[in-house]
Amino acid sequence: MEMKIPDNTKIQSIDLRIRNLDNSLNFYSYLLGLKEIERIGSSSFLSATGNLPYLIKLTEDKNAEPNRNGAAGLFHLALRFRGRKELASVFMRLFDNKVKFQGFSDHLVSEAIYLSDPDGNGVELYADKPADTWIWKYGEIQMDTLSLDLSIITRKLDRSEGWHGIDPDTDLGMFI
């Protein structure tokens, strides 16, 4: 008997142990636009709306080891945006602030931007393409890792609107 995870299954939140709370808040809040809900001791709780439930809990631990390639643990967290415009807005925010990117991919079902946080944790920023454009073959969704044309992402972005933070519909993504 095949077990299937329900379609409405979601990842509600993740907890990250980081070395410097101020550096991580600069990245996740100032640059990405997540909003701090509250701070308790050495932990900060962040969401796209500034309300619970939180998406990311950052807990400062001065002894935390930076994430190293090949080490066991988090591969990357994925922030899922409502669409291209919302993804483009954050991309341009990061670009304007000279953040270093690690890659840009078209996965046929989504468009993704990859970078690292101050502790070396991988961060994927992505938007799903409309499900009616996905290609199915033999009962499975076809995926790939192709180069992403950033002009497709940024084409409809109106830079005169300015930066208003992360889209409130942003959540943690997953693919099973």
PDB file of C-alpha atoms in Angstrom:
ATOM      1  CA  MET A   1       0.000   0.000   0.000  1.00  0.00           C
ATOM      2  CA  GLU A   2       1.386   3.371  -1.044  1.00  0.00           C
ATOM      3  CA  MET A   3       1.419   6.075   1.625  1.00  0.00           C
ATOM      4  CA  LYS A   4       0.655   9.595   0.458  1.00  0.00           C
ATOM      5  CA  ILE A   5       1.222  12.815   2.346  1.00  0.00           C
ATOM      6  CA  PRO A   6      -1.939  14.963   2.187  1.00  0.00           C
ATOM      7  CA  ASP A   7      -1.820  17.711  -0.453  1.00  0.00           C
ATOM      8  CA  ASN A   8      -2.456  20.415   2.157  1.00  0.00           C
ATOM      9  CA  THR A   9       0.638  19.448   4.198  1.00  0.00           C
ATOM     10  CA  LYS A  10       2.833  22.481   4.885  1.00  0.00           C
ATOM     11  CA  ILE A  11       5.953  23.330   6.833  1.00  0.00           C
ATOM     12  CA  GLN A  12       4.864  25.942   9.345  1.00  0.00           C
ATOM     13  CA  SER A  13       8.199  27.039  10.776  1.00  0.00           C
ATOM     14  CA  ILE A  14      11.879  26.344  11.144  1.00  0.00           C
ATOM     15  CA  ASP A  15      14.291  27.068  13.990  1.00  0.00           C
ATOM     16  CA  LEU A  16      17.845  28.154  13.187  1.00  0.00           C
ATOM     17  CA  ARG A  17      20.737  28.330  15.609  1.00  0.00           C
ATOM     18  CA  ILE A  18      22.907  31.235  14.527  1.00  0.00           C
ATOM     19  CA  ARG A  19      26.091  32.887  15.825  1.00  0.00           C
ATOM     20  CA  ASN A  20      25.043  36.535  15.789  1.00  0.00           C
ATOM     21  CA  LEU A  21      21.424  37.612  16.128  1.00  0.00           C
ATOM     22  CA  ASP A  22      22.013  41.147  14.846  1.00  0.00           C
ATOM     23  CA  ASN A  23      23.734  39.881  11.658  1.00  0.00           C
ATOM     24  CA  SER A  24      20.968  37.356  11.029  1.00  0.00           C
ATOM     25  CA  LEU A  25      18.224  39.932  11.670  1.00  0.00           C
ATOM     26  CA  ASN A  26      19.919  42.253   9.186  1.00  0.00           C
ATOM     27  CA  PHE A  27      19.722  39.477   6.589  1.00  0.00           C
ATOM     28  CA  TYR A  28      16.281  38.038   7.296  1.00  0.00           C
ATOM     29  CA  SER A  29      14.516  41.239   8.324  1.00  0.00           C
ATOM     30  CA  TYR A  30      16.251  44.226   6.729  1.00  0.00           C
ATOM     31  CA  LEU A  31      17.295  42.559   3.456  1.00  0.00           C
ATOM     32  CA  LEU A  32      14.610  39.883   2.905  1.00  0.00           C
ATOM     33  CA  GLY A  33      11.832  41.844   4.602  1.00  0.00           C
ATOM     34  CA  LEU A  34      10.587  39.369   7.186  1.00  0.00           C
ATOM     35  CA  LYS A  35       9.066  41.091  10.210  1.00  0.00           C
ATOM     36  CA  GLU A  36      10.053  40.469  13.807  1.00  0.00           C
ATOM     37  CA  ILE A  37       7.075  39.295  15.854  1.00  0.00           C
ATOM     38  CA  GLU A  38       8.886  39.294  19.169  1.00  0.00           C
ATOM     39  CA  ARG A  39      12.218  38.735  20.825  1.00  0.00           C
ATOM     40  CA  ILE A  40      12.547  36.478  23.844  1.00  0.00           C
ATOM     41  CA  GLY A  41      16.010  36.276  25.344  1.00  0.00           C
ATOM     42  CA  SER A  42      18.445  35.348  22.581  1.00  0.00           C
ATOM     43  CA  SER A  43      15.670  34.294  20.170  1.00  0.00           C
ATOM     44  CA  SER A  44      13.788  36.292  17.560  1.00  0.00           C
ATOM     45  CA  PHE A  45      10.591  35.107  15.861  1.00  0.00           C
ATOM     46  CA  LEU A  46       9.982  36.261  12.262  1.00  0.00           C
ATOM     47  CA  SER A  47       7.080  36.036   9.830  1.00  0.00           C
ATOM     48  CA  ALA A  48       5.990  37.647   6.581  1.00  0.00           C
ATOM     49  CA  THR A  49       3.155  39.498   8.345  1.00  0.00           C
ATOM     50  CA  GLY A  50       4.639  40.316  11.750  1.00  0.00           C
ATOM     51  CA  ASN A  51       2.084  37.992  13.377  1.00  0.00           C
ATOM     52  CA  LEU A  52       2.075  34.389  14.553  1.00  0.00           C
ATOM     53  CA  PRO A  53       2.641  31.739  13.423  1.00  0.00           C
ATOM     54  CA  TYR A  54       6.318  32.446  12.922  1.00  0.00           C
ATOM     55  CA  LEU A  55       8.174  31.222   9.830  1.00  0.00           C
ATOM     56  CA  ILE A  56      11.692  31.412  11.225  1.00  0.00           C
ATOM     57  CA  LYS A  57      12.974  31.401  14.783  1.00  0.00           C
ATOM     58  CA  LEU A  58      16.548  32.636  15.120  1.00  0.00           C
ATOM     59  CA  THR A  59      18.358  31.661  18.301  1.00  0.00           C
ATOM     60  CA  GLU A  60      21.772  33.144  18.974  1.00  0.00           C
ATOM     61  CA  ASP A  61      24.472  30.729  20.113  1.00  0.00           C
ATOM     62  CA  LYS A  62      27.958  32.236  20.040  1.00  0.00           C
ATOM     63  CA  ASN A  63      29.364  28.682  19.838  1.00  0.00           C
ATOM     64  CA  ALA A  64      27.297  27.692  16.782  1.00  0.00           C
ATOM     65  CA  GLU A  65      29.414  26.304  13.977  1.00  0.00           C
ATOM     66  CA  PRO A  66      28.902  27.847  10.550  1.00  0.00           C
ATOM     67  CA  ASN A  67      27.208  25.561   8.029  1.00  0.00           C
ATOM     68  CA  ARG A  68      29.836  23.861   5.868  1.00  0.00           C
ATOM     69  CA  ASN A  69      29.346  22.204   2.497  1.00  0.00           C
ATOM     70  CA  GLY A  70      29.059  18.462   2.884  1.00  0.00           C
ATOM     71  CA  ALA A  71      28.212  18.596   6.597  1.00  0.00           C
ATOM     72  CA  ALA A  72      25.085  16.916   7.921  1.00  0.00           C
ATOM     73  CA  GLY A  73      22.197  19.233   8.647  1.00  0.00           C
ATOM     74  CA  LEU A  74      20.127  21.812   6.797  1.00  0.00           C
ATOM     75  CA  PHE A  75      20.616  21.804   3.012  1.00  0.00           C
ATOM     76  CA  HIS A  76      18.590  24.977   2.597  1.00  0.00           C
ATOM     77  CA  LEU A  77      15.390  26.613   3.676  1.00  0.00           C
ATOM     78  CA  ALA A  78      12.947  27.648   0.978  1.00  0.00           C
ATOM     79  CA  LEU A  79      10.828  30.782   1.056  1.00  0.00           C
ATOM     80  CA  ARG A  80       7.946  30.470  -1.385  1.00  0.00           C
ATOM     81  CA  PHE A  81       6.538  33.616  -2.957  1.00  0.00           C
ATOM     82  CA  ARG A  82       3.066  34.097  -4.412  1.00  0.00           C
ATOM     83  CA  GLY A  83       4.437  34.849  -7.882  1.00  0.00           C
ATOM     84  CA  ARG A  84       7.166  36.285 -10.051  1.00  0.00           C
ATOM     85  CA  LYS A  85       6.516  39.904  -9.104  1.00  0.00           C
ATOM     86  CA  GLU A  86       6.976  39.167  -5.382  1.00  0.00           C
ATOM     87  CA  LEU A  87      10.103  37.112  -6.083  1.00  0.00           C
ATOM     88  CA  ALA A  88      11.478  39.877  -8.310  1.00  0.00           C
ATOM     89  CA  SER A  89      10.892  42.492  -5.626  1.00  0.00           C
ATOM     90  CA  VAL A  90      13.051  40.625  -3.099  1.00  0.00           C
ATOM     91  CA  PHE A  91      15.646  39.761  -5.756  1.00  0.00           C
ATOM     92  CA  MET A  92      16.066  43.442  -6.650  1.00  0.00           C
ATOM     93  CA  ARG A  93      16.241  44.376  -2.957  1.00  0.00           C
ATOM     94  CA  LEU A  94      19.105  41.907  -2.485  1.00  0.00           C
ATOM     95  CA  PHE A  95      20.767  42.922  -5.764  1.00  0.00           C
ATOM     96  CA  ASP A  96      20.615  46.618  -4.831  1.00  0.00           C
ATOM     97  CA  ASN A  97      22.258  45.764  -1.491  1.00  0.00           C
ATOM     98  CA  LYS A  98      25.063  43.844  -3.246  1.00  0.00           C
ATOM     99  CA  VAL A  99      24.168  40.456  -1.740  1.00  0.00           C
ATOM    100  CA  LYS A 100      26.118  37.583  -3.282  1.00  0.00           C
ATOM    101  CA  PHE A 101      23.954  35.015  -5.080  1.00  0.00           C
ATOM    102  CA  GLN A 102      24.864  31.357  -5.540  1.00  0.00           C
ATOM    103  CA  GLY A 103      22.597  30.473  -8.437  1.00  0.00           C
ATOM    104  CA  PHE A 104      19.438  30.980 -10.430  1.00  0.00           C
ATOM    105  CA  SER A 105      17.376  28.015 -11.653  1.00  0.00           C
ATOM    106  CA  ASP A 106      14.334  27.243 -13.727  1.00  0.00           C
ATOM    107  CA  HIS A 107      12.994  23.923 -12.415  1.00  0.00           C
ATOM    108  CA  LEU A 108      10.147  23.800 -14.986  1.00  0.00           C
ATOM    109  CA  VAL A 109       7.635  23.954 -12.097  1.00  0.00           C
ATOM    110  CA  SER A 110       9.241  26.879 -10.272  1.00  0.00           C
ATOM    111  CA  GLU A 111      11.798  29.647 -10.624  1.00  0.00           C
ATOM    112  CA  ALA A 112      14.420  29.873  -7.883  1.00  0.00           C
ATOM    113  CA  ILE A 113      17.182  32.102  -6.592  1.00  0.00           C
ATOM    114  CA  TYR A 114      19.844  30.685  -4.246  1.00  0.00           C
ATOM    115  CA  LEU A 115      22.025  32.416  -1.667  1.00  0.00           C
ATOM    116  CA  SER A 116      23.361  31.919   1.877  1.00  0.00           C
ATOM    117  CA  ASP A 117      22.572  33.606   5.165  1.00  0.00           C
ATOM    118  CA  PRO A 118      25.383  34.977   7.387  1.00  0.00           C
ATOM    119  CA  ASP A 119      25.901  31.516   8.953  1.00  0.00           C
ATOM    120  CA  GLY A 120      26.245  29.755   5.619  1.00  0.00           C
ATOM    121  CA  ASN A 121      22.746  28.258   5.692  1.00  0.00           C
ATOM    122  CA  GLY A 122      21.402  27.870   2.176  1.00  0.00           C
ATOM    123  CA  VAL A 123      18.361  29.964   1.302  1.00  0.00           C
ATOM    124  CA  GLU A 124      16.145  29.339  -1.707  1.00  0.00           C
ATOM    125  CA  LEU A 125      13.727  32.049  -2.796  1.00  0.00           C
ATOM    126  CA  TYR A 126      11.199  30.708  -5.273  1.00  0.00           C
ATOM    127  CA  ALA A 127       7.845  31.071  -6.938  1.00  0.00           C
ATOM    128  CA  ASP A 128       5.874  28.201  -8.415  1.00  0.00           C
ATOM    129  CA  LYS A 129       4.828  28.439 -12.018  1.00  0.00           C
ATOM    130  CA  PRO A 130       1.097  27.960 -12.626  1.00  0.00           C
ATOM    131  CA  ALA A 131       0.260  24.267 -12.086  1.00  0.00           C
ATOM    132  CA  ASP A 132      -1.547  24.104 -15.441  1.00  0.00           C
ATOM    133  CA  THR A 133       1.823  24.711 -17.170  1.00  0.00           C
ATOM    134  CA  TRP A 134       3.568  21.781 -15.449  1.00  0.00           C
ATOM    135  CA  ILE A 135       4.445  18.848 -17.671  1.00  0.00           C
ATOM    136  CA  TRP A 136       3.331  15.411 -16.542  1.00  0.00           C
ATOM    137  CA  LYS A 137       4.903  12.228 -17.886  1.00  0.00           C
ATOM    138  CA  TYR A 138       4.014   8.710 -16.735  1.00  0.00           C
ATOM    139  CA  GLY A 139       2.128  10.129 -13.772  1.00  0.00           C
ATOM    140  CA  GLU A 140       5.027  12.264 -12.515  1.00  0.00           C
ATOM    141  CA  ILE A 141       5.759  15.958 -12.749  1.00  0.00           C
ATOM    142  CA  GLN A 142       8.752  16.669 -14.956  1.00  0.00           C
ATOM    143  CA  MET A 143      11.426  18.790 -13.315  1.00  0.00           C
ATOM    144  CA  ASP A 144      14.880  19.943 -14.334  1.00  0.00           C
ATOM    145  CA  THR A 145      17.539  22.451 -13.337  1.00  0.00           C
ATOM    146  CA  LEU A 146      17.971  24.938 -16.158  1.00  0.00           C
ATOM    147  CA  SER A 147      19.430  28.435 -16.189  1.00  0.00           C
ATOM    148  CA  LEU A 148      16.947  31.066 -15.102  1.00  0.00           C
ATOM    149  CA  ASP A 149      16.530  34.107 -17.332  1.00  0.00           C
ATOM    150  CA  LEU A 150      16.302  36.875 -14.719  1.00  0.00           C
ATOM    151  CA  SER A 151      14.726  39.246 -17.237  1.00  0.00           C
ATOM    152  CA  ILE A 152      11.627  37.004 -17.184  1.00  0.00           C
ATOM    153  CA  ILE A 153      11.406  37.428 -13.412  1.00  0.00           C
ATOM    154  CA  THR A 154      11.986  41.189 -13.349  1.00  0.00           C
ATOM    155  CA  ARG A 155      10.090  42.151 -16.528  1.00  0.00           C
ATOM    156  CA  LYS A 156       6.847  43.197 -14.823  1.00  0.00           C
ATOM    157  CA  LEU A 157       8.393  44.706 -11.702  1.00  0.00           C
ATOM    158  CA  ASP A 158       7.657  48.409 -11.305  1.00  0.00           C
ATOM    159  CA  ARG A 159      10.697  49.797  -9.459  1.00  0.00           C
ATOM    160  CA  SER A 160       8.883  53.092  -8.808  1.00  0.00           C
ATOM    161  CA  GLU A 161       6.683  51.264  -6.256  1.00  0.00           C
ATOM    162  CA  GLY A 162       9.676  51.086  -3.900  1.00  0.00           C
ATOM    163  CA  TRP A 163      10.435  48.469  -1.269  1.00  0.00           C
ATOM    164  CA  HIS A 164       7.599  47.514   1.072  1.00  0.00           C
ATOM    165  CA  GLY A 165       9.051  44.352   2.573  1.00  0.00           C
ATOM    166  CA  ILE A 166       8.317  40.749   1.847  1.00  0.00           C
ATOM    167  CA  ASP A 167       4.916  39.779   0.467  1.00  0.00           C
ATOM    168  CA  PRO A 168       2.601  38.807   3.363  1.00  0.00           C
ATOM    169  CA  ASP A 169       1.610  35.575   1.557  1.00  0.00           C
ATOM    170  CA  THR A 170       5.192  34.282   1.623  1.00  0.00           C
ATOM    171  CA  ASP A 171       5.520  30.924   3.346  1.00  0.00           C
ATOM    172  CA  LEU A 172       7.955  28.056   3.721  1.00  0.00           C
ATOM    173  CA  GLY A 173       7.946  25.829   0.696  1.00  0.00           C
ATOM    174  CA  MET A 174       8.538  22.149   0.251  1.00  0.00           C
ATOM    175  CA  PHE A 175       8.488  19.664  -2.538  1.00  0.00           C
ATOM    176  CA  ILE A 176       7.674  16.032  -1.933  1.00  0.00           C
TER     177      ILE A 176
END
